[in-house]
């Protein structure tokens, strides 16, 4: 379950500075799968890719906001 009330599969999010250090560009995470991707599930786990290319997992409560990025975003480089 996520507090944003959105399906987060294939969505880029910004992680909370409370849990991850750095600027928003460093705290970027692309959600791929996991129970925390959907607003109606009971879990918090989200698997995906951090801005540096490392694959990992986060908890949905660590998300600050969903980011709408333009065509020059880091995922298209």
XYZ file of N, CA, C and O in Angstrom:
308
model
N 0.848 -1.171 0.000
C 0.000 0.000 0.000
C 0.896 1.236 0.000
O 1.911 1.265 0.673
N 0.546 2.230 -0.760
C 1.323 3.468 -0.726
C 0.415 4.646 -0.404
O -0.764 4.651 -0.749
N 0.974 5.625 0.258
C 0.205 6.789 0.712
C -0.143 7.761 -0.411
O -0.945 8.660 -0.207
N 0.455 7.585 -1.594
C 0.172 8.485 -2.706
C -1.137 8.134 -3.409
O -1.669 8.935 -4.162
N -1.637 6.927 -3.175
C -2.893 6.520 -3.794
C -2.801 6.312 -5.291
O -3.783 6.465 -6.003
N -1.599 5.975 -5.799
C -1.369 5.807 -7.231
C -0.707 4.466 -7.499
O -0.029 3.917 -6.640
N -0.891 3.974 -8.713
C -0.129 2.812 -9.173
C 1.260 3.333 -9.525
O 1.405 4.196 -10.395
N 2.277 2.846 -8.856
C 3.632 3.377 -9.026
C 4.523 2.534 -9.943
O 5.698 2.848 -10.085
N 3.983 1.504 -10.578
C 4.799 0.708 -11.492
C 5.276 1.587 -12.644
O 4.479 2.292 -13.273
N 6.585 1.573 -12.881
C 7.241 2.373 -13.923
C 7.131 3.883 -13.694
O 7.225 4.668 -14.624
N 6.957 4.285 -12.447
C 6.893 5.700 -12.085
C 8.186 6.078 -11.364
O 8.706 5.319 -10.552
N 8.705 7.257 -11.654
C 9.885 7.780 -10.979
C 9.434 8.575 -9.764
O 8.536 9.414 -9.864
N 10.056 8.292 -8.620
C 9.703 8.977 -7.379
C 10.951 9.617 -6.766
O 12.075 9.257 -7.088
N 10.699 10.557 -5.874
C 11.762 11.184 -5.084
C 11.631 10.628 -3.666
O 10.545 10.633 -3.083
N 12.739 10.153 -3.122
C 12.748 9.561 -1.787
C 12.954 10.636 -0.721
O 13.599 11.657 -0.974
N 12.420 10.403 0.458
C 12.512 11.380 1.542
C 13.955 11.553 2.008
O 14.689 10.581 2.173
N 14.334 12.788 2.247
C 15.682 13.104 2.722
C 15.927 12.522 4.114
O 17.063 12.262 4.489
N 14.875 12.271 4.845
C 14.980 11.645 6.165
C 15.657 10.270 6.075
O 16.372 9.865 6.976
N 15.447 9.560 4.957
C 15.984 8.214 4.774
C 17.178 8.156 3.820
O 17.988 7.246 3.903
N 17.267 9.113 2.884
C 18.314 9.102 1.851
C 18.930 10.486 1.753
O 18.216 11.481 1.625
N 20.257 10.575 1.773
C 20.960 11.856 1.716
C 21.135 12.318 0.289
O 21.247 11.517 -0.624
N 21.204 13.625 0.112
C 21.516 14.198 -1.178
C 20.387 15.005 -1.778
O 19.292 15.111 -1.218
N 20.671 15.556 -2.943
C 19.683 16.361 -3.655
C 18.586 15.462 -4.215
O 18.695 14.236 -4.201
N 17.533 16.073 -4.745
C 16.439 15.292 -5.314
C 16.918 14.390 -6.440
O 16.443 13.270 -6.576
N 17.872 14.846 -7.236
C 18.352 14.012 -8.345
C 19.054 12.752 -7.850
O 19.003 11.710 -8.492
N 19.671 12.820 -6.678
C 20.331 11.662 -6.075
C 19.300 10.742 -5.414
O 19.480 9.532 -5.381
N 18.210 11.306 -4.927
C 17.179 10.535 -4.232
C 16.088 10.025 -5.183
O 14.996 9.675 -4.762
N 16.405 9.930 -6.449
C 15.449 9.465 -7.451
C 15.451 7.937 -7.510
O 16.494 7.303 -7.435
N 14.264 7.365 -7.643
C 14.100 5.908 -7.694
C 13.008 5.584 -8.700
O 11.937 6.193 -8.674
N 13.278 4.657 -9.602
C 12.265 4.234 -10.579
C 11.638 2.934 -10.087
O 12.292 1.907 -10.004
N 10.365 3.001 -9.750
C 9.629 1.852 -9.224
C 9.336 0.859 -10.347
O 8.974 1.260 -11.449
N 9.482 -0.413 -10.054
C 9.202 -1.456 -11.042
C 8.117 -2.424 -10.567
O 7.193 -2.719 -11.292
N 8.266 -2.962 -9.350
C 7.323 -3.979 -8.879
C 7.299 -4.009 -7.360
O 8.056 -3.313 -6.701
N 6.421 -4.823 -6.830
C 6.304 -4.982 -5.393
C 4.941 -4.575 -4.884
O 4.213 -3.825 -5.539
N 4.614 -5.069 -3.720
C 3.283 -4.806 -3.168
C 3.045 -3.332 -2.854
O 1.903 -2.883 -2.843
N 4.078 -2.560 -2.629
C 3.919 -1.134 -2.343
C 3.643 -0.283 -3.561
O 3.371 0.910 -3.443
N 3.688 -0.879 -4.737
C 3.417 -0.126 -5.970
C 1.938 0.183 -6.155
O 1.587 1.122 -6.852
N 1.072 -0.604 -5.555
C -0.358 -0.390 -5.748
C -1.005 0.145 -4.476
O -0.643 -0.245 -3.376
N -1.954 1.047 -4.625
C -2.570 1.665 -3.457
C -3.492 0.739 -2.675
O -3.815 1.021 -1.529
N -3.902 -0.394 -3.246
C -4.862 -1.262 -2.580
C -4.264 -2.563 -2.035
O -4.992 -3.441 -1.602
N -2.940 -2.698 -2.036
C -2.306 -3.902 -1.504
C -1.993 -3.709 -0.013
O -2.133 -2.621 0.526
N -1.520 -4.777 0.628
C -1.246 -4.689 2.060
C 0.234 -4.520 2.396
O 0.580 -4.343 3.552
N 1.123 -4.583 1.414
C 2.551 -4.477 1.677
C 3.129 -3.120 1.358
O 2.475 -2.261 0.777
N 4.410 -2.933 1.717
C 5.114 -1.665 1.492
C 6.314 -1.798 0.567
O 6.904 -0.796 0.181
N 6.717 -3.001 0.230
C 7.938 -3.220 -0.541
C 7.785 -2.755 -1.989
O 6.804 -3.068 -2.656
N 8.796 -2.008 -2.447
C 8.865 -1.598 -3.856
C 10.267 -1.914 -4.348
O 11.251 -1.509 -3.742
N 10.361 -2.624 -5.447
C 11.643 -2.937 -6.075
C 11.797 -2.057 -7.309
O 10.830 -1.764 -8.001
N 13.055 -1.663 -7.574
C 13.309 -0.814 -8.719
C 14.773 -0.443 -8.830
O 15.649 -1.187 -8.381
N 15.033 0.744 -9.388
C 16.390 1.184 -9.680
C 16.632 2.581 -9.134
O 15.843 3.498 -9.377
N 17.739 2.739 -8.405
C 18.150 4.045 -7.904
C 18.766 4.872 -9.039
O 19.116 4.338 -10.087
N 18.944 6.164 -8.825
C 19.465 7.079 -9.846
C 20.839 6.670 -10.356
O 21.166 6.907 -11.521
N 21.653 6.027 -9.514
C 22.996 5.620 -9.933
C 23.007 4.296 -10.694
O 24.062 3.780 -11.045
N 21.834 3.714 -10.932
C 21.736 2.469 -11.684
C 21.672 1.217 -10.825
O 21.429 0.122 -11.325
N 21.885 1.368 -9.530
C 21.838 0.213 -8.630
C 20.393 -0.241 -8.437
O 19.497 0.563 -8.192
N 20.187 -1.538 -8.555
C 18.861 -2.102 -8.303
C 18.714 -2.342 -6.812
O 19.672 -2.661 -6.121
N 17.507 -2.154 -6.301
C 17.288 -2.345 -4.881
C 15.825 -2.290 -4.533
O 14.957 -2.362 -5.402
N 15.573 -2.158 -3.240
C 14.200 -2.070 -2.769
C 14.072 -0.950 -1.762
O 15.021 -0.614 -1.055
N 12.895 -0.393 -1.720
C 12.558 0.639 -0.749
C 11.220 0.266 -0.119
O 10.566 -0.679 -0.557
N 10.824 1.022 0.873
C 9.502 0.890 1.467
C 8.670 2.072 0.990
O 9.191 3.186 0.834
N 7.403 1.865 0.743
C 6.567 2.923 0.173
C 6.514 4.176 1.045
O 6.390 5.287 0.532
N 6.667 4.034 2.364
C 6.634 5.199 3.246
C 7.889 6.069 3.106
O 7.939 7.179 3.632
N 8.917 5.583 2.400
C 10.130 6.364 2.177
C 9.992 7.324 0.989
O 10.893 8.099 0.711
N 8.861 7.293 0.306
C 8.636 8.149 -0.864
C 8.116 9.512 -0.428
O 7.159 9.613 0.323
N 8.775 10.548 -0.938
C 8.330 11.913 -0.683
C 7.257 12.314 -1.680
O 6.227 12.856 -1.311
N 7.519 12.061 -2.970
C 6.561 12.441 -4.010
C 6.874 11.701 -5.296
O 7.988 11.222 -5.496
N 5.876 11.626 -6.145
C 6.075 11.094 -7.493
C 6.514 12.256 -8.359
O 5.973 13.356 -8.271
N 7.506 12.033 -9.183
C 8.090 13.097 -9.992
C 7.682 12.919 -11.443
O 7.819 11.839 -11.998
N 7.178 13.957 -12.041
C 6.895 13.957 -13.475
C 8.112 14.565 -14.157
O 8.375 15.749 -14.023
N 8.875 13.731 -14.845
C 10.109 14.197 -15.483
C 9.902 14.379 -16.978
O 9.136 13.662 -17.604
N 10.625 15.331 -17.536
C 10.484 15.587 -18.963
C 11.338 14.611 -19.770
O 11.967 13.718 -19.238
N 11.371 14.807 -21.066
C 12.070 13.862 -21.947
C 13.571 13.806 -21.728
O 14.242 12.910 -22.194
N 14.131 14.727 -20.971
C 15.561 14.713 -20.672
C 15.899 14.063 -19.356
O 16.976 14.259 -18.828
N 14.988 13.285 -18.819
C 15.242 12.707 -17.497
C 16.364 11.679 -17.515
O 16.787 11.206 -18.542
N 16.840 11.307 -16.343
C 18.004 10.428 -16.213
C 17.762 9.030 -16.743
O 18.704 8.325 -17.050
N 16.538 8.600 -16.873
C 16.246 7.239 -17.327
C 16.400 7.097 -18.836
O 16.453 5.999 -19.359
N 16.504 8.190 -19.554
C 16.624 8.123 -21.007
C 18.043 8.399 -21.478
O 18.294 8.505 -22.653
N 18.962 8.541 -20.547
C 20.368 8.818 -20.918
C 21.056 7.563 -21.368
O 20.773 6.491 -20.990
